[in-house]
Short mmCIF file of C-alpha atoms in Angstrom, two decimals:
data_model
loop_
_atom_site.label_atom_id
_atom_site.label_comp_id
_atom_site.label_asym_id
_atom_site.label_seq_id
_atom_site.Cartn_x
_atom_site.Cartn_y
_atom_site.Cartn_z
CA MET U 1 0.00 0.00 0.00
CA GLU U 2 1.34 3.43 -0.95
CA LEU U 3 1.56 5.68 2.08
CA LEU U 4 1.83 9.02 0.30
CA SER U 5 -0.20 10.71 -2.40
CA LYS U 6 0.91 11.11 -5.99
CA ILE U 7 0.94 14.89 -5.53
CA ALA U 8 3.26 14.61 -2.52
CA THR U 9 5.67 12.23 -4.24
CA ASN U 10 5.87 13.56 -7.80
CA ASP U 11 9.06 15.31 -8.90
CA GLY U 12 7.38 18.61 -9.73
CA HIS U 13 8.91 20.38 -6.74
CA GLY U 14 12.14 20.73 -8.70
CA GLU U 15 14.53 19.82 -5.90
CA ASN U 16 16.49 17.69 -8.35
CA SER U 17 17.54 20.88 -10.17
CA SER U 18 21.13 22.08 -10.14
CA TYR U 19 19.72 25.33 -8.76
CA PHE U 20 18.84 23.60 -5.50
CA ASP U 21 21.86 21.27 -5.63
CA GLY U 22 24.06 24.34 -5.28
CA TRP U 23 22.28 25.28 -2.06
CA LYS U 24 22.90 21.77 -0.72
CA ALA U 25 26.61 22.09 -1.53
CA TYR U 26 26.70 25.33 0.46
CA ASP U 27 24.73 23.85 3.37
CA SER U 28 27.20 20.97 3.66
CA ASP U 29 30.28 23.23 3.69
CA PRO U 30 29.30 26.87 4.40
CA PHE U 31 31.92 29.59 4.26
CA HIS U 32 32.71 31.43 7.49
CA PRO U 33 35.33 34.22 7.71
CA THR U 34 37.04 32.63 10.72
CA LYS U 35 35.64 29.13 11.26
CA ASN U 36 35.66 27.88 7.66
CA ILE U 37 37.54 30.22 5.35
CA HIS U 38 37.76 27.61 2.58
CA GLY U 39 34.05 26.81 2.61
CA VAL U 40 31.50 27.40 -0.14
CA ILE U 41 30.42 31.04 -0.52
CA GLN U 42 26.68 31.40 -1.08
CA MET U 43 26.17 33.30 -4.34
CA GLY U 44 23.03 31.46 -5.38
CA LEU U 45 20.63 33.07 -2.92
CA ALA U 46 18.87 36.30 -3.93
CA GLU U 47 18.75 38.00 -0.55
CA ASN U 48 18.96 41.75 -0.04
CA GLN U 49 21.13 42.26 3.04
CA LEU U 50 22.62 45.65 2.18
CA CYS U 51 20.24 47.78 4.27
CA PHE U 52 19.71 45.73 7.40
CA ASP U 53 21.27 48.54 9.43
CA LEU U 54 18.43 50.87 8.42
CA ILE U 55 15.81 48.28 9.36
CA GLN U 56 17.51 47.59 12.67
CA GLU U 57 17.68 51.30 13.45
CA TRP U 58 13.96 51.75 12.74
CA VAL U 59 12.98 48.74 14.86
CA GLU U 60 15.07 50.02 17.77
CA ASN U 61 13.49 53.48 17.48
CA ASN U 62 9.93 52.14 17.18
CA PRO U 63 9.50 49.50 19.89
CA LYS U 64 5.70 49.93 19.94
CA ALA U 65 5.53 48.48 16.41
CA SER U 66 6.06 44.99 17.84
CA ILE U 67 3.65 43.35 20.25
CA CYS U 68 6.60 41.38 21.64
CA THR U 69 8.21 44.37 23.35
CA PRO U 70 7.22 45.96 26.67
CA GLN U 71 6.27 49.14 24.79
CA GLY U 72 3.98 47.29 22.37
CA SER U 73 2.61 44.58 24.66
CA ASN U 74 -0.64 46.46 25.32
CA ASP U 75 -1.74 45.44 21.81
CA PHE U 76 -0.73 41.82 22.29
CA LYS U 77 -4.21 40.45 23.09
CA ASP U 78 -5.96 42.14 20.16
CA ILE U 79 -3.29 41.34 17.58
CA SER U 80 -2.71 37.73 18.67
CA ASN U 81 -6.40 36.78 18.43
CA TYR U 82 -8.14 35.72 15.21
CA GLN U 83 -8.43 38.46 12.60
CA ASP U 84 -10.36 38.81 9.35
CA TYR U 85 -8.34 36.86 6.78
CA HIS U 86 -8.75 39.80 4.42
CA GLY U 87 -5.90 41.24 6.49
CA LEU U 88 -5.58 44.06 8.99
CA PRO U 89 -6.95 47.23 7.33
CA GLU U 90 -3.86 49.21 8.29
CA PHE U 91 -1.67 46.51 6.72
CA ARG U 92 -3.49 46.52 3.39
CA ASN U 93 -3.55 50.33 3.33
CA SER U 94 0.16 50.66 4.05
CA VAL U 95 1.12 48.01 1.49
CA ALA U 96 -1.01 49.71 -1.17
CA ARG U 97 0.64 53.07 -0.45
CA PHE U 98 4.11 51.47 -0.50
CA MET U 99 3.43 49.86 -3.87
CA GLU U 100 2.43 53.29 -5.18
CA LYS U 101 5.63 54.93 -3.86
CA VAL U 102 7.80 52.25 -5.42
CA ARG U 103 6.12 52.98 -8.75
CA GLY U 104 6.75 56.71 -8.48
CA ASN U 105 3.15 57.46 -7.45
CA LYS U 106 2.15 57.08 -11.09
CA VAL U 107 -0.60 54.59 -10.29
CA LYS U 108 -3.08 53.95 -7.49
CA PHE U 109 -3.79 50.64 -5.76
CA ASN U 110 -7.06 49.82 -4.05
CA PRO U 111 -6.40 48.20 -0.63
CA ASP U 112 -9.58 46.14 -1.06
CA ARG U 113 -7.96 44.34 -3.99
CA ILE U 114 -4.91 43.26 -1.98
CA VAL U 115 -4.89 39.57 -1.06
CA MET U 116 -2.31 38.19 1.38
CA SER U 117 -0.20 35.12 0.77
CA GLY U 118 2.73 33.28 2.30
CA GLY U 119 5.35 35.00 0.15
CA ALA U 120 5.37 35.28 -3.63
CA THR U 121 5.60 31.47 -3.70
CA GLY U 122 2.09 31.15 -2.29
CA ALA U 123 0.81 34.04 -4.42
CA HIS U 124 1.88 32.37 -7.66
CA GLU U 125 0.37 29.03 -6.70
CA THR U 126 -2.89 30.67 -5.64
CA LEU U 127 -3.17 32.47 -8.98
CA ALA U 128 -2.39 29.26 -10.85
CA PHE U 129 -5.19 27.48 -8.97
CA CYS U 130 -7.56 30.36 -9.72
CA LEU U 131 -6.79 30.74 -13.42
CA ALA U 132 -5.99 27.32 -14.86
CA ASP U 133 -6.95 23.66 -14.72
CA PRO U 134 -4.47 20.74 -14.75
CA GLY U 135 -2.84 20.37 -18.15
CA GLU U 136 -3.41 23.97 -19.18
CA ALA U 137 -0.43 26.23 -19.63
CA PHE U 138 1.21 29.59 -19.09
CA LEU U 139 3.84 31.06 -21.40
CA VAL U 140 7.04 32.20 -19.65
CA PRO U 141 9.95 34.07 -21.32
CA THR U 142 13.34 32.43 -20.81
CA PRO U 143 15.50 32.51 -18.84
CA TYR U 144 13.17 32.40 -15.85
CA TYR U 145 13.33 31.79 -12.09
CA PRO U 146 13.65 28.02 -11.39
CA GLY U 147 11.21 28.27 -8.48
CA TYR U 148 8.36 28.85 -10.93
CA ASP U 149 8.46 25.13 -11.69
CA ARG U 150 7.69 24.48 -8.04
CA ASP U 151 5.44 27.46 -7.29
CA LEU U 152 3.18 27.20 -10.31
CA ARG U 153 3.31 23.54 -11.31
CA TRP U 154 3.95 21.17 -8.44
CA ARG U 155 0.49 20.90 -6.87
CA THR U 156 -1.57 22.51 -9.64
CA SER U 157 -0.39 20.24 -12.50
CA ILE U 158 -0.39 23.10 -14.97
CA GLN U 159 2.34 23.49 -17.60
CA LEU U 160 4.92 26.21 -18.24
CA LEU U 161 5.85 26.72 -21.89
CA PRO U 162 9.05 28.64 -22.74
CA VAL U 163 9.05 31.80 -24.80
CA VAL U 164 12.58 31.68 -26.19
CA CYS U 165 14.64 34.85 -25.71
CA GLU U 166 18.21 35.03 -27.00
CA SER U 167 21.49 36.74 -26.13
CA SER U 168 21.70 38.24 -29.63
CA ASN U 169 19.25 40.96 -28.53
CA GLU U 170 20.16 40.85 -24.81
CA PHE U 171 17.37 38.38 -24.06
CA LYS U 172 14.65 40.92 -24.83
CA LEU U 173 11.11 39.65 -25.25
CA THR U 174 9.69 40.05 -28.76
CA ARG U 175 6.22 39.72 -30.21
CA GLU U 176 7.57 37.15 -32.66
CA ALA U 177 8.78 34.95 -29.80
CA LEU U 178 5.38 35.19 -28.11
CA GLU U 179 3.53 34.24 -31.27
CA ASP U 180 5.90 31.36 -31.96
CA ALA U 181 5.43 29.91 -28.46
CA TYR U 182 1.66 30.28 -28.70
CA GLU U 183 1.53 28.59 -32.11
CA LYS U 184 3.61 25.65 -30.84
CA ALA U 185 1.16 25.21 -27.97
CA GLN U 186 -1.75 25.23 -30.41
CA GLU U 187 -0.04 22.61 -32.57
CA ALA U 188 0.47 20.43 -29.47
CA ASN U 189 -3.20 20.91 -28.54
CA ILE U 190 -2.25 22.64 -25.27
CA LYS U 191 -4.61 25.31 -24.00
CA VAL U 192 -2.75 28.50 -23.08
CA LYS U 193 -4.37 30.34 -20.18
CA GLY U 194 -1.89 33.13 -19.70
CA LEU U 195 1.50 34.80 -19.91
CA ILE U 196 3.83 35.30 -16.94
CA LEU U 197 6.24 38.25 -16.94
CA ASN U 198 8.94 38.85 -14.33
CA ASN U 199 9.73 42.58 -14.22
CA PRO U 200 12.45 43.39 -13.19
CA SER U 201 13.79 40.07 -14.39
CA ASN U 202 15.27 37.33 -12.29
CA PRO U 203 17.90 36.28 -13.45
CA LEU U 204 18.66 39.01 -16.00
CA GLY U 205 18.55 42.04 -13.69
CA THR U 206 16.87 44.11 -16.41
CA VAL U 207 13.53 45.92 -16.71
CA LEU U 208 10.91 45.68 -19.44
CA ASP U 209 10.45 48.86 -21.45
CA ARG U 210 7.09 50.43 -22.18
CA ASP U 211 6.91 49.15 -25.76
CA THR U 212 7.55 45.57 -24.65
CA LEU U 213 4.88 45.82 -21.95
CA ARG U 214 2.41 47.26 -24.48
CA ASP U 215 3.19 44.44 -26.91
CA ALA U 216 2.58 41.90 -24.14
CA MET U 217 -0.70 43.60 -23.23
CA SER U 218 -1.79 43.64 -26.86
CA PHE U 219 -0.86 39.97 -27.22
CA ILE U 220 -2.89 38.76 -24.23
CA SER U 221 -5.83 40.93 -25.27
CA GLU U 222 -5.88 39.40 -28.75
CA LYS U 223 -5.58 35.86 -27.39
CA ASP U 224 -7.97 36.57 -24.50
CA ILE U 225 -5.59 35.07 -21.96
CA HIS U 226 -4.40 36.24 -18.54
CA LEU U 227 -1.28 38.25 -17.73
CA ILE U 228 0.50 37.66 -14.42
CA CYS U 229 3.22 40.20 -13.78
CA ASP U 230 5.70 39.28 -11.06
CA GLU U 231 7.02 42.62 -9.77
CA ILE U 232 8.76 41.51 -6.56
CA TYR U 233 12.01 43.29 -7.53
CA SER U 234 10.36 46.60 -8.38
CA ALA U 235 12.19 48.61 -5.68
CA THR U 236 15.60 47.16 -6.52
CA VAL U 237 16.04 49.31 -9.66
CA PHE U 238 19.22 51.32 -9.12
CA ASN U 239 19.99 52.85 -12.52
CA GLU U 240 18.09 54.02 -15.58
CA PRO U 241 15.88 53.05 -17.29
CA ASP U 242 13.19 53.37 -14.63
CA PHE U 243 10.85 50.58 -13.67
CA ILE U 244 7.46 50.63 -15.41
CA SER U 245 4.71 48.65 -13.73
CA ILE U 246 2.10 46.74 -15.69
CA ALA U 247 -0.33 48.82 -13.62
CA GLU U 248 0.64 51.85 -15.71
CA ILE U 249 -0.09 50.00 -18.93
CA ALA U 250 -3.38 48.73 -17.50
CA GLU U 251 -4.57 52.33 -17.27
CA GLU U 252 -3.94 52.93 -20.97
CA GLY U 253 -7.36 52.28 -22.42
CA ALA U 254 -6.09 52.16 -25.99
CA VAL U 255 -3.78 49.23 -25.09
CA CYS U 256 -5.55 47.43 -22.28
CA LYS U 257 -8.91 46.22 -23.54
CA ASN U 258 -9.82 44.12 -20.50
CA ARG U 259 -8.30 44.80 -17.08
CA ASP U 260 -9.94 41.65 -15.72
CA LEU U 261 -7.04 39.77 -17.32
CA ILE U 262 -4.33 41.61 -15.34
CA HIS U 263 -2.85 40.30 -12.08
CA ILE U 264 0.22 41.46 -10.13
CA VAL U 265 2.34 39.40 -7.72
CA TYR U 266 4.29 41.36 -5.14
CA SER U 267 6.14 40.72 -1.87
CA LEU U 268 8.48 42.41 0.59
CA SER U 269 11.12 39.67 0.38
CA LYS U 270 13.41 41.45 -2.09
CA ASP U 271 12.53 45.15 -1.94
CA LEU U 272 12.82 45.34 1.86
CA GLY U 273 14.90 42.20 2.45
CA PHE U 274 12.21 40.35 4.46
CA PRO U 275 12.03 36.85 2.92
CA GLY U 276 11.59 35.28 6.34
CA PHE U 277 8.46 37.34 7.01
CA ARG U 278 6.66 35.57 4.13
CA VAL U 279 4.74 38.67 3.05
CA GLY U 280 3.26 37.94 -0.37
CA ILE U 281 0.64 39.96 -2.20
CA ILE U 282 -1.81 39.28 -5.02
CA TYR U 283 -3.28 42.36 -6.66
CA SER U 284 -5.90 41.60 -9.27
CA TYR U 285 -8.19 43.86 -11.29
CA ASN U 286 -10.63 40.95 -11.54
CA ASP U 287 -13.31 40.82 -8.81
CA ALA U 288 -13.87 37.08 -9.23
CA VAL U 289 -10.13 36.37 -8.88
CA VAL U 290 -9.89 38.58 -5.78
CA ASN U 291 -12.79 36.74 -4.15
CA CYS U 292 -11.46 33.31 -5.08
CA ALA U 293 -7.87 34.12 -4.05
CA ARG U 294 -9.08 35.50 -0.73
CA LYS U 295 -10.85 32.21 0.05
CA MET U 296 -7.69 30.31 -0.80
CA SER U 297 -5.49 32.70 1.19
CA SER U 298 -6.69 31.13 4.43
CA PHE U 299 -4.13 28.38 3.70
CA GLY U 300 -1.21 30.82 3.70
CA LEU U 301 -1.90 33.97 5.69
CA VAL U 302 0.67 36.46 6.95
CA SER U 303 0.75 36.45 10.76
CA THR U 304 -1.06 39.38 12.36
CA GLN U 305 2.07 40.16 14.37
CA THR U 306 3.97 40.63 11.12
CA GLN U 307 1.14 42.64 9.58
CA HIS U 308 1.10 44.95 12.61
CA LEU U 309 4.86 45.59 12.42
CA ILE U 310 4.90 46.06 8.64
CA ALA U 311 1.93 48.44 8.72
CA SER U 312 3.71 50.65 11.22
CA MET U 313 6.98 50.61 9.29
CA LEU U 314 5.49 51.31 5.86
CA SER U 315 3.35 54.11 7.28
CA ASP U 316 6.52 55.98 8.24
CA ASP U 317 6.97 58.09 5.10
CA THR U 318 10.32 59.50 6.22
CA PHE U 319 11.75 56.02 6.76
CA VAL U 320 10.36 54.66 3.49
CA GLU U 321 11.85 57.50 1.43
CA LYS U 322 15.22 57.14 3.14
CA PHE U 323 15.22 53.37 2.74
CA LEU U 324 14.31 53.38 -0.96
CA ASP U 325 16.93 56.02 -1.79
CA GLU U 326 19.70 54.39 0.24
CA SER U 327 18.88 50.89 -1.00
CA ALA U 328 19.17 52.01 -4.63
CA LYS U 329 22.53 53.67 -3.92
CA ARG U 330 23.95 50.64 -2.16
CA LEU U 331 22.72 48.21 -4.82
CA ALA U 332 24.25 50.36 -7.56
CA GLU U 333 27.53 50.53 -5.67
CA ARG U 334 27.63 46.79 -5.03
CA GLN U 335 26.65 45.83 -8.59
CA GLY U 336 29.27 48.17 -10.00
CA LEU U 337 31.91 46.82 -7.66
CA PHE U 338 31.14 43.23 -8.62
CA SER U 339 30.84 43.77 -12.38
CA ARG U 340 34.10 45.74 -12.47
CA GLY U 341 35.74 42.97 -10.48
CA LEU U 342 34.60 40.45 -13.11
CA ALA U 343 35.80 42.70 -15.91
CA LYS U 344 39.31 42.70 -14.38
CA VAL U 345 39.67 39.13 -15.63
CA GLY U 346 37.69 39.58 -18.84
CA ILE U 347 34.37 38.17 -17.63
CA GLU U 348 31.42 39.96 -19.18
CA SER U 349 27.88 40.11 -17.89
CA LEU U 350 24.56 41.38 -19.18
CA LYS U 351 24.19 45.08 -18.48
CA GLY U 352 21.59 45.19 -15.72
CA ASN U 353 20.07 47.94 -13.63
CA ALA U 354 17.93 46.04 -11.12
CA GLY U 355 17.79 43.02 -8.88
CA LEU U 356 20.27 41.40 -6.53
CA PHE U 357 22.33 39.49 -9.09
CA CYS U 358 24.08 39.64 -12.42
CA TRP U 359 23.76 37.38 -15.47
CA MET U 360 27.38 36.30 -16.02
CA ASP U 361 28.75 35.12 -19.36
CA LEU U 362 31.21 32.22 -19.00
CA ARG U 363 30.76 30.84 -22.50
CA ARG U 364 34.43 31.27 -23.32
CA LEU U 365 35.33 28.97 -20.41
CA LEU U 366 33.24 26.08 -21.76
CA LYS U 367 35.15 23.21 -23.34
CA GLU U 368 32.40 23.09 -25.95
CA PRO U 369 29.10 24.95 -26.43
CA THR U 370 26.89 22.32 -24.77
CA PHE U 371 24.88 22.03 -21.58
CA GLU U 372 27.04 19.05 -20.63
CA ALA U 373 30.05 21.38 -20.71
CA GLU U 374 28.10 23.96 -18.70
CA MET U 375 27.38 21.41 -15.98
CA GLU U 376 31.01 20.30 -15.98
CA LEU U 377 32.11 23.91 -15.47
CA TRP U 378 29.48 24.42 -12.76
CA HIS U 379 30.62 21.34 -10.84
CA LEU U 380 34.19 22.63 -11.03
CA ILE U 381 33.18 26.02 -9.66
CA ILE U 382 31.21 24.42 -6.82
CA SER U 383 33.82 21.85 -5.82
CA GLU U 384 37.10 23.67 -6.44
CA VAL U 385 36.38 27.40 -6.51
CA LYS U 386 33.89 26.87 -3.70
CA LEU U 387 31.28 29.30 -5.00
CA ASN U 388 27.60 28.45 -5.28
CA ILE U 389 26.48 30.12 -8.47
CA SER U 390 23.51 28.98 -10.56
CA PRO U 391 23.89 27.57 -14.09
CA GLY U 392 21.75 28.97 -16.87
CA ALA U 393 20.25 25.58 -17.65
CA SER U 394 18.43 25.67 -14.30
CA PHE U 395 16.80 28.92 -15.48
CA HIS U 396 15.74 27.26 -18.74
CA CYS U 397 18.20 29.37 -20.70
CA LEU U 398 18.56 27.87 -24.17
CA GLU U 399 22.18 28.99 -24.57
CA PRO U 400 24.84 27.18 -22.49
CA GLY U 401 27.44 29.19 -20.59
CA TRP U 402 25.37 31.76 -18.71
CA PHE U 403 25.29 31.83 -14.89
CA ARG U 404 23.40 33.85 -12.29
CA VAL U 405 25.53 35.28 -9.48
CA CYS U 406 24.00 36.99 -6.41
CA PHE U 407 25.97 39.87 -4.92
CA ALA U 408 23.71 41.45 -2.26
CA ASN U 409 23.59 38.64 0.32
CA MET U 410 27.07 39.18 1.80
CA ASP U 411 29.35 41.82 3.27
CA ASP U 412 32.15 43.54 1.37
CA GLU U 413 34.89 41.28 2.73
CA THR U 414 33.13 38.10 1.61
CA LEU U 415 32.59 39.65 -1.82
CA ARG U 416 36.31 40.45 -2.01
CA ILE U 417 37.15 36.81 -1.23
CA ALA U 418 34.66 35.59 -3.84
CA LEU U 419 36.14 37.86 -6.51
CA LYS U 420 39.63 36.72 -5.59
CA ARG U 421 38.58 33.10 -6.05
CA ILE U 422 37.02 33.91 -9.42
CA HIS U 423 40.15 35.77 -10.44
CA LYS U 424 42.41 32.87 -9.55
CA PHE U 425 40.14 30.36 -11.32
CA VAL U 426 40.03 32.30 -14.58
CA ILE U 427 43.81 32.66 -14.61
CA GLN U 428 44.18 28.91 -14.06
CA GLU U 429 41.66 28.13 -16.78
CA LYS U 430 43.76 30.18 -19.18
CA GLY U 431 46.61 27.82 -18.42
CA LEU U 432 48.78 30.39 -16.69
CA ASP U 433 49.36 28.07 -13.76
CA GLN U 434 50.85 25.31 -15.96
CA PRO U 435 53.95 26.82 -17.62
CA THR U 436 56.20 24.66 -19.75
CA THR U 437 59.43 26.47 -18.93
CA ARG U 438 61.01 27.99 -15.82
CA LYS U 439 60.80 31.41 -17.42
CA GLN U 440 57.11 30.97 -18.14
CA CYS U 441 56.61 29.73 -14.57
CA LYS U 442 58.16 32.87 -13.10
CA ARG U 443 56.11 35.07 -15.41
CA SER U 444 52.91 33.18 -14.56
CA LYS U 445 53.49 33.52 -10.83
CA LEU U 446 54.27 37.19 -11.27
CA GLU U 447 51.07 37.72 -13.28
CA LEU U 448 49.08 35.89 -10.62
CA SER U 449 50.66 37.91 -7.83
CA LEU U 450 50.13 41.21 -9.63
CA SER U 451 46.56 40.25 -10.48
CA PHE U 452 45.77 39.56 -6.84
CA ARG U 453 47.50 42.78 -5.81
CA ARG U 454 45.46 44.77 -8.34
CA LEU U 455 42.27 43.07 -7.14
CA ASP U 456 43.10 43.84 -3.49
CA GLU U 457 43.83 47.47 -4.37
CA PHE U 458 40.59 47.64 -6.37
CA MET U 459 38.54 46.20 -3.51
CA MET U 460 40.17 48.44 -0.88
CA THR U 461 39.63 51.80 -2.56
CA PRO U 462 38.55 54.70 -0.32
CA ARG U 463 35.04 54.51 -1.80
CA THR U 464 34.76 50.87 -0.74
CA LEU U 465 36.07 51.54 2.75
CA SER U 466 33.65 54.40 3.26
CA SER U 467 30.66 52.36 2.13
CA PRO U 468 27.86 52.40 4.72
CA HIS U 469 27.63 48.61 4.47
CA SER U 470 31.35 47.85 4.46
CA MET U 471 33.19 45.93 7.15
CA THR U 472 33.43 49.14 9.18
CA SER U 473 29.70 49.00 9.81
CA PRO U 474 28.84 47.76 13.34
CA LEU U 475 26.03 45.65 11.91
CA VAL U 476 28.38 43.94 9.45
CA ARG U 477 30.88 43.23 12.19
CA ALA U 478 28.13 41.69 14.28
CA ARG U 479 27.05 39.45 11.39
CA THR U 480 30.56 38.17 10.79
#
């Protein structure tokens, strides 16, 4: 007799992906600056840790925001009892206002349309349950976040069909690619229920421009299918061009023919760096979807304690403005530092302006242009370089040799060590560590020494040392 259900035991969760295998490699041998200096550095986790000092400062200055402090304990009884699973009114109001601020106050969000969920993971699954039946499909531009395979497919049994985007045009989404993917689904007799866009993109670190968003809106209107726009990185944009929300396009009557087809997924995991709080949001323009999602949200609510704290924090306009400005500055500084460090050894990456990662091009290090060679290189980087980065194949990229590298989940010193490891690895891959003559050996060692010296000088510039999130920060010292 089988003890578990088919849903529980199927392989749709995606844990057999190299994306999750990298996490396991880190968990078994985690880097520590003093206890395990040769361990694996976690560069596969998209966490935003660059502004924890601002959050900590606010929490310390606002003890009444938590019901678990002496100052806030008077609200303990009310907050800890059952609440309407629509969410605390102050929570939904503050989240709606925050979403507006992140989008430059160009659009308005109705708090009554906000549905809570246990992170964006739960929000995506809830929408999939609401919008599609088993076997039906959503189109997703590649490369896309590996967790979609778990979030959208595992328990719903829907399908995800790739919309192929290529490096030749910097992986930009085109109308031709959308039509091609849709036609292939029709030929395979697969019913397409919608299109999923991730803006800003994980893993590309880029934003969709207005024309692309309008094309997508026109496409779903013509096909009469849904559009789910995942905007969980919307406040991580640190350089031009600016982020444009699908909510802006939804207000263009000439483009958006039916707002009932538009749904937004949001969370505070990336923009504020709160993945552990599990604050996910569904915002739909469709009344039926809002009502259905709200019924389903009872399986993944945000705790009222968290709602109470978040409502207080997001209602502090001075803090929010300071946080958003400082976060953008620090992300820009860190991304620039990392990309320039890669460029020192000739590693290129897609030019991005958002997110917590870069899309790194290691095609020239492949033994051959195949996914087998990509996996061989990835295993080498995990086992010998001791860096957990994520191979493009796990993101359904159709071109081998691309890797996602996260740069915002560590302090400056750990980043310096990671870059030094990358530097040494690239030099070795070029064969500079295997000279055939004594003269070549001396030259190789000199090049390696000078390269490390240049990297150390680059990483220890006055700008780096004066960074508010450098090793001189008390919070960083406490973490390490």
